Structure formats: structure tokens, C-alpha cells
Tab-separated table of C-alpha atoms in Angstrom:
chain	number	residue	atom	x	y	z
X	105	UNK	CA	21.538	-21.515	-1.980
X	106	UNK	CA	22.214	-17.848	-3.020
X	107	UNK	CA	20.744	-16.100	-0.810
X	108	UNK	CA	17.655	-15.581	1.375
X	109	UNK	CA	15.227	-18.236	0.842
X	110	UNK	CA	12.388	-15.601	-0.155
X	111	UNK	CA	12.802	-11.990	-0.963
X	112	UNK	CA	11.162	-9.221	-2.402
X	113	UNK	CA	13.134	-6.823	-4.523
X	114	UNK	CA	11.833	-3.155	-4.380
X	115	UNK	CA	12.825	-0.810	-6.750
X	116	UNK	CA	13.394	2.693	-5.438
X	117	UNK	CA	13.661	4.197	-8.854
X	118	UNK	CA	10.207	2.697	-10.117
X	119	UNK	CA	8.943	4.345	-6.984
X	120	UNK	CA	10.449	8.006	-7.809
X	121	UNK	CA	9.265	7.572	-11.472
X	122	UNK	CA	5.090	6.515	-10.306
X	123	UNK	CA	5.476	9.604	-7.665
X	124	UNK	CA	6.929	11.891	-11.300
X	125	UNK	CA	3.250	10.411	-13.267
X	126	UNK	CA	1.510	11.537	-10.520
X	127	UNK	CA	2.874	15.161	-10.199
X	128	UNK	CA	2.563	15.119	-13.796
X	129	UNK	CA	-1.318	14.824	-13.568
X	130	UNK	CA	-2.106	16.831	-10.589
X	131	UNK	CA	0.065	19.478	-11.680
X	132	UNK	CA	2.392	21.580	-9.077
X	133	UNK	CA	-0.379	23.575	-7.524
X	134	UNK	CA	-2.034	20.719	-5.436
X	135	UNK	CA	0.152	18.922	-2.421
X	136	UNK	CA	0.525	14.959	-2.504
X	137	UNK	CA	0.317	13.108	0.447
X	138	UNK	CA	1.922	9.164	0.039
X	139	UNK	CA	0.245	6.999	1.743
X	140	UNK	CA	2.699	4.734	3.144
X	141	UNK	CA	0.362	2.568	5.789
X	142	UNK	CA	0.789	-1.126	5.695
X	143	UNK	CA	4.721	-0.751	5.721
X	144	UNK	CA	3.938	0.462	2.644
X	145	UNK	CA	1.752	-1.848	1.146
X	146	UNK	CA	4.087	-4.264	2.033
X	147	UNK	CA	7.310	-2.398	0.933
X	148	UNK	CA	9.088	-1.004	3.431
X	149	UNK	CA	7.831	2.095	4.386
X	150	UNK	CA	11.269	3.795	5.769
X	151	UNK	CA	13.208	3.218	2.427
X	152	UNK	CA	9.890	3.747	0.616
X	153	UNK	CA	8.974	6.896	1.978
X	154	UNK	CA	12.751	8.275	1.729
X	155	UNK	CA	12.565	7.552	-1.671
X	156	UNK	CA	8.604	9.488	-2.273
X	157	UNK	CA	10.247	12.564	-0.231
X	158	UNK	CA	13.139	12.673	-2.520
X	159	UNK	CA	10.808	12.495	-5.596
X	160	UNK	CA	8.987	15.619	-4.521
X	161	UNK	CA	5.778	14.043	-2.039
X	162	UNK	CA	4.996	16.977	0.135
X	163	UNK	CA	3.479	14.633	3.319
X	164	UNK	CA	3.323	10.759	4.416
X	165	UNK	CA	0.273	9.305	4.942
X	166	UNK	CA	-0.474	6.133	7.872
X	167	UNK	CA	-2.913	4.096	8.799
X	168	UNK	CA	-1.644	4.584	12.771
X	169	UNK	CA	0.218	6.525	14.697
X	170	UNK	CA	2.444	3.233	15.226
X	171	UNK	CA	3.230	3.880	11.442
X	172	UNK	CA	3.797	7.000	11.898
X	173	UNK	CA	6.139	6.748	14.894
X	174	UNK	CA	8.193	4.104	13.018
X	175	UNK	CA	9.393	7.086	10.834
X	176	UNK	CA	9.479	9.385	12.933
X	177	UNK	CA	11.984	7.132	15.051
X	178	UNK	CA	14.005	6.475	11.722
X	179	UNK	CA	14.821	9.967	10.674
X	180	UNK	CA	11.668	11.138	9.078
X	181	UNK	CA	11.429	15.050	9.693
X	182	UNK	CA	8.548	15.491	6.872
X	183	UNK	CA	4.654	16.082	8.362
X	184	UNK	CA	2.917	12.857	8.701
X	185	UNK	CA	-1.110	12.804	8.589
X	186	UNK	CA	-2.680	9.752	10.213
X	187	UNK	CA	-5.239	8.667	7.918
X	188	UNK	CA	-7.403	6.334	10.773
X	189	UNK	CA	-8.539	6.680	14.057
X	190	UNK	CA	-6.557	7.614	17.068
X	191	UNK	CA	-6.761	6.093	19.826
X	192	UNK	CA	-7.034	7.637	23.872
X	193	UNK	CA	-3.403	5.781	24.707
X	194	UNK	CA	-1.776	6.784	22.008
X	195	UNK	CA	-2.312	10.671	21.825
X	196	UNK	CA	0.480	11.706	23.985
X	197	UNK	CA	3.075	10.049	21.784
X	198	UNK	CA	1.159	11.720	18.324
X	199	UNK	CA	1.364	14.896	19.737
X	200	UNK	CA	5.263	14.251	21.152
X	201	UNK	CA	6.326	13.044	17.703
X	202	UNK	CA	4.784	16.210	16.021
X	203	UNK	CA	2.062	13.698	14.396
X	204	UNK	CA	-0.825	14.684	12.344
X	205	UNK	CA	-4.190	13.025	13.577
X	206	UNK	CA	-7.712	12.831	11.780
X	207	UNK	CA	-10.430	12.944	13.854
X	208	UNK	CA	-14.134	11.822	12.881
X	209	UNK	CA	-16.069	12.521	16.442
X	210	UNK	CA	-16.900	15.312	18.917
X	211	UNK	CA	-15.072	13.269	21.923
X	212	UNK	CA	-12.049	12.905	19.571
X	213	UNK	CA	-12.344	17.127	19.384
X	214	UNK	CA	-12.569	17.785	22.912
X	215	UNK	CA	-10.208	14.896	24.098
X	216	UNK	CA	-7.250	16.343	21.779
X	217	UNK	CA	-7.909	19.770	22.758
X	218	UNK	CA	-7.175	18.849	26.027
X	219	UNK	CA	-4.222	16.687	25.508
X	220	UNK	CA	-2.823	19.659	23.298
X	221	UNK	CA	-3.147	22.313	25.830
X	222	UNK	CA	-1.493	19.614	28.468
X	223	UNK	CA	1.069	19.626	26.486
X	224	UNK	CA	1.565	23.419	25.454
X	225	UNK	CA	0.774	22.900	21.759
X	226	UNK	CA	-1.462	23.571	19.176
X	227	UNK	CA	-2.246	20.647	17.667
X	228	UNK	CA	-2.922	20.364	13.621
X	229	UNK	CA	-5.846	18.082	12.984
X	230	UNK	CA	-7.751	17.010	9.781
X	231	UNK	CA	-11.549	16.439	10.130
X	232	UNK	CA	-12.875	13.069	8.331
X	233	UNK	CA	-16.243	13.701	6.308
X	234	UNK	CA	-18.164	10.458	5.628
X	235	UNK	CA	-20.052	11.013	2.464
X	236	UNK	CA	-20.773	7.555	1.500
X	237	UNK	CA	-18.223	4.759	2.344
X	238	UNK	CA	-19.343	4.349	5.944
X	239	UNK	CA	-16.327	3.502	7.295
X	240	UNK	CA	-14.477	6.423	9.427
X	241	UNK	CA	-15.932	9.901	9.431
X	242	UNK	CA	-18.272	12.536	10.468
X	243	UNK	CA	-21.655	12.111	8.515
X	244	UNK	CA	-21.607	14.752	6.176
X	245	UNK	CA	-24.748	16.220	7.735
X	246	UNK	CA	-22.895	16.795	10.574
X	247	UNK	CA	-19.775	18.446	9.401
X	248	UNK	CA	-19.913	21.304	9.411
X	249	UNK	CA	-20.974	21.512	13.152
X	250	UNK	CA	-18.185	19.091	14.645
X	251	UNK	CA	-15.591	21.579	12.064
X	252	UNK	CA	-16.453	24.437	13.985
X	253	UNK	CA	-15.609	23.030	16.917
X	254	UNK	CA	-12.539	22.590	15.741
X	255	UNK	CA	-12.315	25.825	14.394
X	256	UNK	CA	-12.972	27.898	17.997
X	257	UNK	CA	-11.367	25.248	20.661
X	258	UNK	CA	-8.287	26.768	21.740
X	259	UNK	CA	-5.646	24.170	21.390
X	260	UNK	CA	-6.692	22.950	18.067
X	261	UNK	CA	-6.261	23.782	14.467
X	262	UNK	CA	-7.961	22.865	11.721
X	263	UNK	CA	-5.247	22.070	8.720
X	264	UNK	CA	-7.278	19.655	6.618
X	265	UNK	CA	-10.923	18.456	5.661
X	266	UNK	CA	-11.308	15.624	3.621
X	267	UNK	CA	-13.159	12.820	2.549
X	268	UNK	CA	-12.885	8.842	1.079
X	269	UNK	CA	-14.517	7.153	-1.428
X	270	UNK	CA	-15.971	4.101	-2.041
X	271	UNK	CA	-15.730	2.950	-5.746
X	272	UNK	CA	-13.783	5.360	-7.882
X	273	UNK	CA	-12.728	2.795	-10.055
X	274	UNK	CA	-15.658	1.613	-11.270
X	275	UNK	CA	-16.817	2.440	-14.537
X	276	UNK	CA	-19.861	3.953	-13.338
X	277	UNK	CA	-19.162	7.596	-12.247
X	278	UNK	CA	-22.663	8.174	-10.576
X	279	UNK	CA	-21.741	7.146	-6.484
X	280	UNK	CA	-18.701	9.032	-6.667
X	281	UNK	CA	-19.909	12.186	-8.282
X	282	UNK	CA	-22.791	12.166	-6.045
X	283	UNK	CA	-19.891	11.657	-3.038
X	284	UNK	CA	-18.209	14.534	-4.157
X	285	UNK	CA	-21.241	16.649	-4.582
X	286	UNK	CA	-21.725	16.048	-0.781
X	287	UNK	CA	-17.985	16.658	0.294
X	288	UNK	CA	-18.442	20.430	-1.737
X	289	UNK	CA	-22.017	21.101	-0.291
X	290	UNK	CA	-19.622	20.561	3.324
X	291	UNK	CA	-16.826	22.863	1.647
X	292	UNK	CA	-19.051	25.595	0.163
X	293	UNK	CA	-20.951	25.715	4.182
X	294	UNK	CA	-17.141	26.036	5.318
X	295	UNK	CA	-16.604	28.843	3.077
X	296	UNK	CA	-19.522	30.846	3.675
X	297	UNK	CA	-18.469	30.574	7.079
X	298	UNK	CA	-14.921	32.051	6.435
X	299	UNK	CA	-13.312	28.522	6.953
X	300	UNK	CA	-11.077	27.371	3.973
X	301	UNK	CA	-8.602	24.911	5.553
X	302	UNK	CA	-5.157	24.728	4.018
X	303	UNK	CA	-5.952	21.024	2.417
X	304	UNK	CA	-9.028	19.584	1.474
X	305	UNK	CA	-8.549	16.375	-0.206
X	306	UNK	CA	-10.265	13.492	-1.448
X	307	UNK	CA	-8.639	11.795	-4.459
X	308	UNK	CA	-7.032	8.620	-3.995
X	309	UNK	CA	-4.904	6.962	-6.954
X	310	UNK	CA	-8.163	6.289	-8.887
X	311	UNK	CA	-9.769	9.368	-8.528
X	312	UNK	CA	-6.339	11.519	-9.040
X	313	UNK	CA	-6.360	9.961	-12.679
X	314	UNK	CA	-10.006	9.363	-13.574
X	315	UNK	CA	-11.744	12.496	-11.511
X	316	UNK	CA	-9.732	15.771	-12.253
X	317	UNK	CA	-12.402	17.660	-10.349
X	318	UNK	CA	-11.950	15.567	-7.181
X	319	UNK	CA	-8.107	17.101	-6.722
X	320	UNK	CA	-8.354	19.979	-4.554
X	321	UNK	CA	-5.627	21.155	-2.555
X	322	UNK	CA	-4.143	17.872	-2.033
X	323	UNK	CA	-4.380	14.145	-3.576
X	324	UNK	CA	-3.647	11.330	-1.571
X	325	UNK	CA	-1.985	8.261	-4.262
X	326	UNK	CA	-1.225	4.867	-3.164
X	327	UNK	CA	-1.534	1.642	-4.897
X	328	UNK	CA	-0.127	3.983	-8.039
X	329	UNK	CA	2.961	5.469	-6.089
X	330	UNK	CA	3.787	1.065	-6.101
X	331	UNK	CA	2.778	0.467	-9.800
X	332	UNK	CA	-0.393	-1.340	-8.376
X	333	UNK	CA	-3.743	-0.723	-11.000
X	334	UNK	CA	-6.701	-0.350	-8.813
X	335	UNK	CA	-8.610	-1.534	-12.061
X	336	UNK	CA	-8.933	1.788	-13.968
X	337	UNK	CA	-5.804	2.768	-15.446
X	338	UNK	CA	-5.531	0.598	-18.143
X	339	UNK	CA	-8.970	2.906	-19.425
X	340	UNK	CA	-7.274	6.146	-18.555
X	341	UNK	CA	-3.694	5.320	-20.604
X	342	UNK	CA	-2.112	5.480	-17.691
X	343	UNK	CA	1.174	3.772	-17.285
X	344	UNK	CA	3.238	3.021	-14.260
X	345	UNK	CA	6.612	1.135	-13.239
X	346	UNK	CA	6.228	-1.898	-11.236
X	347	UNK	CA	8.029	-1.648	-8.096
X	348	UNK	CA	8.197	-4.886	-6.651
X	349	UNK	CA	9.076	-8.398	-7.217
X	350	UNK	CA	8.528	-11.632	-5.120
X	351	UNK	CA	11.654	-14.563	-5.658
X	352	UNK	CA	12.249	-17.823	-4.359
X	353	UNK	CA	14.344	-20.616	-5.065
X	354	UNK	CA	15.088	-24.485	-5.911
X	355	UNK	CA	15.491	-26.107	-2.424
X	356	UNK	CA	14.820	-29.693	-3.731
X	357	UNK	CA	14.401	-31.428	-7.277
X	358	UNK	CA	13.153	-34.590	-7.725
X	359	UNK	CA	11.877	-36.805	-10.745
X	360	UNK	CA	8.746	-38.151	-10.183
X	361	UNK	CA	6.772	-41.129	-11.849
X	362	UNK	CA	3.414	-40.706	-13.761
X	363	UNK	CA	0.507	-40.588	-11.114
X	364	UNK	CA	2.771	-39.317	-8.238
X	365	UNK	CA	0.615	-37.638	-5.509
X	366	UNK	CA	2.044	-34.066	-4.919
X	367	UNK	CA	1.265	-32.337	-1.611
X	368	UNK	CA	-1.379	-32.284	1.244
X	369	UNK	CA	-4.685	-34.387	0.623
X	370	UNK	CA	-2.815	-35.746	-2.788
X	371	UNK	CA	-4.200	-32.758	-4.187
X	372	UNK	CA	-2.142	-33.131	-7.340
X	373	UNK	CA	-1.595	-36.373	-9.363
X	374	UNK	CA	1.332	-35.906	-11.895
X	375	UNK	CA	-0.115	-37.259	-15.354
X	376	UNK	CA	2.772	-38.488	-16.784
X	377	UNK	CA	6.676	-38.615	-15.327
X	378	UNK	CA	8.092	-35.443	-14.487
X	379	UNK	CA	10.220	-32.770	-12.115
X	380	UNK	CA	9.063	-31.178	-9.214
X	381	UNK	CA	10.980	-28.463	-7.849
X	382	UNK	CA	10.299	-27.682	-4.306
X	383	UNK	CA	10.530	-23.902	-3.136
X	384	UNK	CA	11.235	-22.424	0.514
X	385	UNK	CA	8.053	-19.979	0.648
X	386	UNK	CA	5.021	-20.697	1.652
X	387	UNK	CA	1.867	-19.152	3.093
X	388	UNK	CA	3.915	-17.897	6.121
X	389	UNK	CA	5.453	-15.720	3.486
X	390	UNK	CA	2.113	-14.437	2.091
X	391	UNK	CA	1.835	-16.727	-0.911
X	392	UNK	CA	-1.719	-17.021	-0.516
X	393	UNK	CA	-3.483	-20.716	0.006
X	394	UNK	CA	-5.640	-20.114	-3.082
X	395	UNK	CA	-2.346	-20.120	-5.575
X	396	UNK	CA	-2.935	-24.291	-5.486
X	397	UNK	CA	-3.492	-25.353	-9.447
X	398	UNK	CA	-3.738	-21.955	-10.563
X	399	UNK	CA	-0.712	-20.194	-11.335
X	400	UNK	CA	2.485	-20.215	-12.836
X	401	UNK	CA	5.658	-18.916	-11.746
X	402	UNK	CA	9.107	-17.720	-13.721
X	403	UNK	CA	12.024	-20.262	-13.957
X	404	UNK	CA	14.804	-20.027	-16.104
X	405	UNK	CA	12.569	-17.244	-17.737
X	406	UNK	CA	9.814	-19.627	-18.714
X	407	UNK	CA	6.390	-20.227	-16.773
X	408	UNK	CA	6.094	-23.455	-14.855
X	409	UNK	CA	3.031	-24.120	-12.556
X	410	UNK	CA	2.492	-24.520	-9.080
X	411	UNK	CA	1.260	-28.514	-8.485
X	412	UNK	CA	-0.510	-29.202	-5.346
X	413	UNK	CA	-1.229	-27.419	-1.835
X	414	UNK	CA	0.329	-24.426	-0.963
X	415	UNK	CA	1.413	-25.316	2.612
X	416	UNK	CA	2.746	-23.445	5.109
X	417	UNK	CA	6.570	-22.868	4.198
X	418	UNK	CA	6.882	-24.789	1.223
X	419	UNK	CA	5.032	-25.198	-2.706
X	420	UNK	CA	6.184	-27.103	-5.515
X	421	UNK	CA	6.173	-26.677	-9.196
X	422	UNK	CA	6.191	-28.488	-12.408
X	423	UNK	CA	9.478	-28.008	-14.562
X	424	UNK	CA	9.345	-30.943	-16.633
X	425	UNK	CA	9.196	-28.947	-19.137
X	426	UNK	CA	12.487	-26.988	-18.415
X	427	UNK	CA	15.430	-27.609	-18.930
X	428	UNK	CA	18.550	-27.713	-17.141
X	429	UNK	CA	16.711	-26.896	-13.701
X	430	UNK	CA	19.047	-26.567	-10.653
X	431	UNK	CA	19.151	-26.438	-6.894
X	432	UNK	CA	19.516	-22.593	-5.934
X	433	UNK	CA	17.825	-20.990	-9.845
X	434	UNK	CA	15.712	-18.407	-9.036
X	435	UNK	CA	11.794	-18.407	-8.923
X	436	UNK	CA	9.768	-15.295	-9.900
X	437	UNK	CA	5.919	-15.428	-8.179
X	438	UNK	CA	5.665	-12.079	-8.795
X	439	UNK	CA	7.963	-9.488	-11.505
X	440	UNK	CA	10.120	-10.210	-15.051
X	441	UNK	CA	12.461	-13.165	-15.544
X	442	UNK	CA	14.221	-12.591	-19.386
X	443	UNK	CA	11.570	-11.730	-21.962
X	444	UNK	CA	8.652	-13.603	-19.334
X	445	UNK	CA	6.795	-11.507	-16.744
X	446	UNK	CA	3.912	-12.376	-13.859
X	447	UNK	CA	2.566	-9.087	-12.887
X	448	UNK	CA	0.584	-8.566	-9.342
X	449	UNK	CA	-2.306	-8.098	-11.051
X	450	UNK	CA	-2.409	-10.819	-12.924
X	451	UNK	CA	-1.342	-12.965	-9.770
X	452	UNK	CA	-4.284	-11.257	-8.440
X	453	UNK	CA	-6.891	-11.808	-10.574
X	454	UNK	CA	-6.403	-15.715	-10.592
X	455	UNK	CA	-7.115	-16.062	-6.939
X	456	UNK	CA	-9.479	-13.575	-6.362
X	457	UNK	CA	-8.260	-10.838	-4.833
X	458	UNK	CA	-6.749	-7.231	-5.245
X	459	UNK	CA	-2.858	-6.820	-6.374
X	460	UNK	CA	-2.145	-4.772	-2.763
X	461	UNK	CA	-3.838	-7.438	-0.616
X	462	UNK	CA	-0.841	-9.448	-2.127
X	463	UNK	CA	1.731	-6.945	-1.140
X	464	UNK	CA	0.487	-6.385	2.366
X	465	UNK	CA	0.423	-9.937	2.914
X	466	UNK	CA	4.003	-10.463	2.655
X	467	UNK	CA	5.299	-12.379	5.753
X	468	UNK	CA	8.004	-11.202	7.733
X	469	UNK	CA	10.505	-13.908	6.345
X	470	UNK	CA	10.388	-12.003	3.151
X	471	UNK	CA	14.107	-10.272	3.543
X	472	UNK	CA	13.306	-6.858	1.306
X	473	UNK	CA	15.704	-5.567	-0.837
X	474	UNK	CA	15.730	-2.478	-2.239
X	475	UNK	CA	17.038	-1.628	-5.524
X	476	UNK	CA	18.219	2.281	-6.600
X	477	UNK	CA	20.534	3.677	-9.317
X	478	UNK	CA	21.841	-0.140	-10.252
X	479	UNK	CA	22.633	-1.506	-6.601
X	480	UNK	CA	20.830	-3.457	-4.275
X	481	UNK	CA	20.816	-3.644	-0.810
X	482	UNK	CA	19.414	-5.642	1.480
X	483	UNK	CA	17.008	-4.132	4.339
X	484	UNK	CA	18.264	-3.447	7.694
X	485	UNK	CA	15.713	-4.361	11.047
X	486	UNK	CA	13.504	-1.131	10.371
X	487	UNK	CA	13.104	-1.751	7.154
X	488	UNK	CA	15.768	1.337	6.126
X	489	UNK	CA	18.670	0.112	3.115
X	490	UNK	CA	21.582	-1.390	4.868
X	491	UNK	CA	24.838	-1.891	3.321
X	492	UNK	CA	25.306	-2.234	-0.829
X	493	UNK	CA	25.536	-5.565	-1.769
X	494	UNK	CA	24.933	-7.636	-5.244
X	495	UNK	CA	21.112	-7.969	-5.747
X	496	UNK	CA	20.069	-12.097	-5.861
């Protein structure tokens, strides 16, 4: 074999180049905040956000303050905003780690006020307006009231006011204008009130590109900062590096005989003789179950397809029609193998899903590598670049 038996190669200077489009279109007046939750969309968030930071990000976004911790642990001196709730347990170590929290509730309010002044601080905190996603978030009829709270408690203070929205890549503009109508009715209260935090932010990668209006003091990319399409920049021209690829490899050839049953429940019968390569990754890994009999993947740079079940730590693939096959050739799921290329999207669209749900899903067994300035290296236990070594 020639290496691991599954591995993602992320490429740190794709990354720098997606955070350069981005600066480009928001201009250098208005902050960016990564968001680097989900290890980074399944990443690596320490190497990952290292690399944003270097390419000019202003702050790192999380889904939890476990997230943020992680970096904080590993080096990471730049502000971190959580982006999701806080819970009561884990407010001590926020506020130790010099942690950002958003808060979406009254009880949040007074229960971080009280932490803060426990702890001698005054704590920043952004306030969450729900104007239509119904997820997290102060209803937007109540803003204002819960942001003065903020505003006169004693231990708190108020750095950012934002809001999330629902569909922003749709083609229809009406849900999101009429969301952002509601988030500067809140804003335009604030201001008659003398409030004017120092971000207010709403635009996430499809709004930064589609919805100039929406960018405020700050923009909050993600799936673009990866090279992931959210399913609207193909419309706006806009055009991003792809950051990561998925490999496997040939554990096991075999020639098989016309009508050969391939995998659990004989869910493939070969129609004529053939060879069926069999690859170390499997669901475990994040190859999701729904790949079985419909996609292809990249060997010897030519497509082959996937035959059969994907099981748990193992599929198998047609390459009858490839020659010169060997034990230990790479297998692309997911990136470019010669003048051949499977792109997440494309991956995605075949089973029904979205090209980050692919990313996130990446099981631990996937060794990431990350690749910068023509070197790879592998990733060390936290995810940071270990020692230089030649790329699979």
C-alpha cells in the first residue's frame, strides 16, 4: 500500500485564494468572520483556520465553544465568535478562553452577566435576531428589548447584532429581502436609540456574492472559503478553488465471471466478465450508503463505477475497462486525477444531498493532509500540519 488507506488532501493555498475572492467582493471596509465549525466542514479547522488568518480573515467563527476551545488550546490568539447556543456548563471556560458567545434569550443575558462579573470581566456578546429561519434567535419583534438589556447590564457588552437566513440561494429573492427588511427595521430601532454595535452581520457565502446590500459591517463565508457552491455561484460568475480531495486505494483485484454477485443482498450482478477492485473506505469513512450504483470514481485518471453496496469499510468498483489496474493505484471519490475530475458537487447531486454534508461527514479514519506552497504534510492529533512529507 502507499500510504493511509483513506485520506483527504486539503489544500491550504486553495483556501488562501477563496478567502482573496471573498475580500475581493466585500471590499476592505467590512470584517470577515470564517466560519470554521464542523472541524471545518470537515477540514481541519486548526490548519484551516491558520491558513484563513494568514489570508487576511479578521475573526473565526464555531458552532460551540468546544470548537472554539480546540483553537484556542492550539495556538489560536485571533477573536473567536460562537455562532450557536451556549450552554450553562460551559460558560466559565468561554469566558476563561477569551471566547465570543451569541446569545438569543433574556436568561442567556442575565446568566452571562453574572458569570462575567464572577469572573471580573466584561464580556463581548453578539445578540441573535431571528427574522425568518426559526432556528436560534430572538424574534425580531423582540429585539430590540432583549438588546437593551444588553446594552445597560453591567458586565456585558454588546459587540455584534446579527441575523441568518434561510434561502439565499434560491433564485427567488423575495424571503430574503423581506428577512433583511426585518433585520434593518431592528437596526434602524437600535440607531434611533444611540446603539450601533461594532458588527452587524448577516451575509453568509450566498448572500456575500448574490446580496451586496446584506454586507454590513461584517460577512460571515463558509462553504465558499472551501470551494463548496451553495447552488448560486455558477449564476453570479463566481469562481472558486476546490480545496479538498477524498483518495483511496486498490486493496484487492479480482477477475470475476459474467453474472458474479457483487456485495451485500447481491445487489450487483456483473453482466459480462470483468475486474473488481476492492477499496479500504467505506461508510465509516463518510462515503455515504446512497453512492451504491450511482457514481463513478477516478482510477488511473479515467472514471470507473462503484458496483454494489457500500458497506461499512469497504466498496468495490468496476475497472474492466482499465487497464493495467494495480494493488496500491490511487482512487479519487472526490478531486482531479490527470485531465478527469469528480467535483463535491457533482458527488452531491447524485445522492441527494449538499456538497458540505459530504465534507462534514468524513470519518475519523480519514488521515488529512494538508497541502501548501508544493508540500504535503500529513495532520498531527489536533488536526494542526505535522512534519513535511511527500503527498500520496
Amino acid at each position: 500500500m502507499i500510504g493511509p488507506r483513506v485520506w483527504a488532501v486539503v489544500d491550504l493555498d486553495s483556501v488562501r485564494h477563496n478567502v482573496r475572492v471573498v475580500r475581493a467582493r466585500v471590499g476592505p471596509g467590512v470584517a470577515i468572520a470564517a466560519v470554521v465549525k464542523a472541524d471545518a466542514y470537515g477540514h481541519g479547522a486548526v490548519a484551516v483556520s491558520r491558513a484563513m488568518l494568514d489570508a487576511g480573515t479578521d475573526l473565526l467563527a464555531v458552532g460551540d465553544s468546544g470548537e472554539a476551545i480546540e483553537l484556542r488550546e492550539s495556538g489560536v490568539t485571533a477573536p473567536i465568535l460562537i455562532l450557536g447556543a451556549t450552554v450553562e456548563r460551559e460558560v466559565d471556560d468561554v469566558i476563561h478562553h477569551r471566547i465570543t458567545p451569541t446569545v438569543h434569550s433574556q436568561d442567556r443575558v442575565r446568566m452571562l452577566d453574572l458569570r462575567a462579573r464572577r469572573h471580573g470581566v466584561r464580556l463581548a456578546v453578539h445578540v441573535k435576531v431571528d427574522t425568518g429561519l426559526g432556528r436560534l434567535g430572538v424574534q425580531h419583534e423582540s429585539a430590540v428589548a432583549l438588546i437593551r438589556e444588553v446594552v445597560q447590564s453591567e458586565n456585558l457588552r454588546l459587540e455584534g447584532v446579527s441575523t441568518h437566513f434561510a434561502e439565499s440561494a434560491s433564485e427567488d429573492p423575495a424571503y430574503t429581502r423581506e428577512q433583511h427588511r426585518r433585520f434593518l427595521e431592528v437596526l434602524s430601532l437600535l440607531e434611533v436609540e444611540g446603539i450601533r454595535p461594532r458588527y452587524r452581520h448577516a451575509a453568509n457565502t450566498a448572500a456575500i456574492f448574490g446580496y451586496p446590500e446584506t454586507h454590513h459591517d461584517m460577512v460571515r463565508p463558509g462553504a465558499a472559503l472551501y470551494g463548496l457552491d451553495p447552488g448560486c455561484l455558477d449564476r453570479h460568475g463566481v469562481h472558486l478553488a476546490p480545496v479538498l480531495s477524498l483518495c483511496s486505494q486498490v486493496a484487492y483485484l479480482k477477475n470475476v465471471p459474467e453474472g458474479a454477485s457483487i456485495s451485500y443482498g447481491r445487489s450487483h450482478r456483473t453482466s459480462a466478465a470483468t475486474r473488481i477492485a476492492t477499496l479500504p473506505i467505506g461508510y465509516n469513512d463518510g462515503v455515504p450508503f446512497q453512492w451504491q450504483g450511482t457514481l463513478e470514481v477516478l482510477v488511473r485518471g479515467r472514471r470507473a463505477p462503484l458496483v454494489g453496496r457500500v458497506t461499512m469499510d469497504y466498496v468495490m468498483v468496476d475497472v474492466g475497462e482499465v487497464p493495467g489496474v494495480r494493488i496500491g493505484d490511487r482512487v479519487t471519490f472526490i478531486g482531479r486525477d490527470g485531465e478527469e475530475s469528480i467535483r463535491a458537487e457533482e458527488v452531491a447531486a447524485r445522492v441527494g444531498t449538499i456538497a458540505y454534508a459530504l465534507t462534514c461527514g468524513l470519518g475519523r479514519r480519514v488521515r488529512r493532509m494538508f497541502h501548501e506552497s508544493g508540500r504535503t504534510a500529513a495532520g498531527g492529533p489536533e488536526g494542526a500540519a505535522g512534519p513535511a512529507e511527500t503527498g500520496p
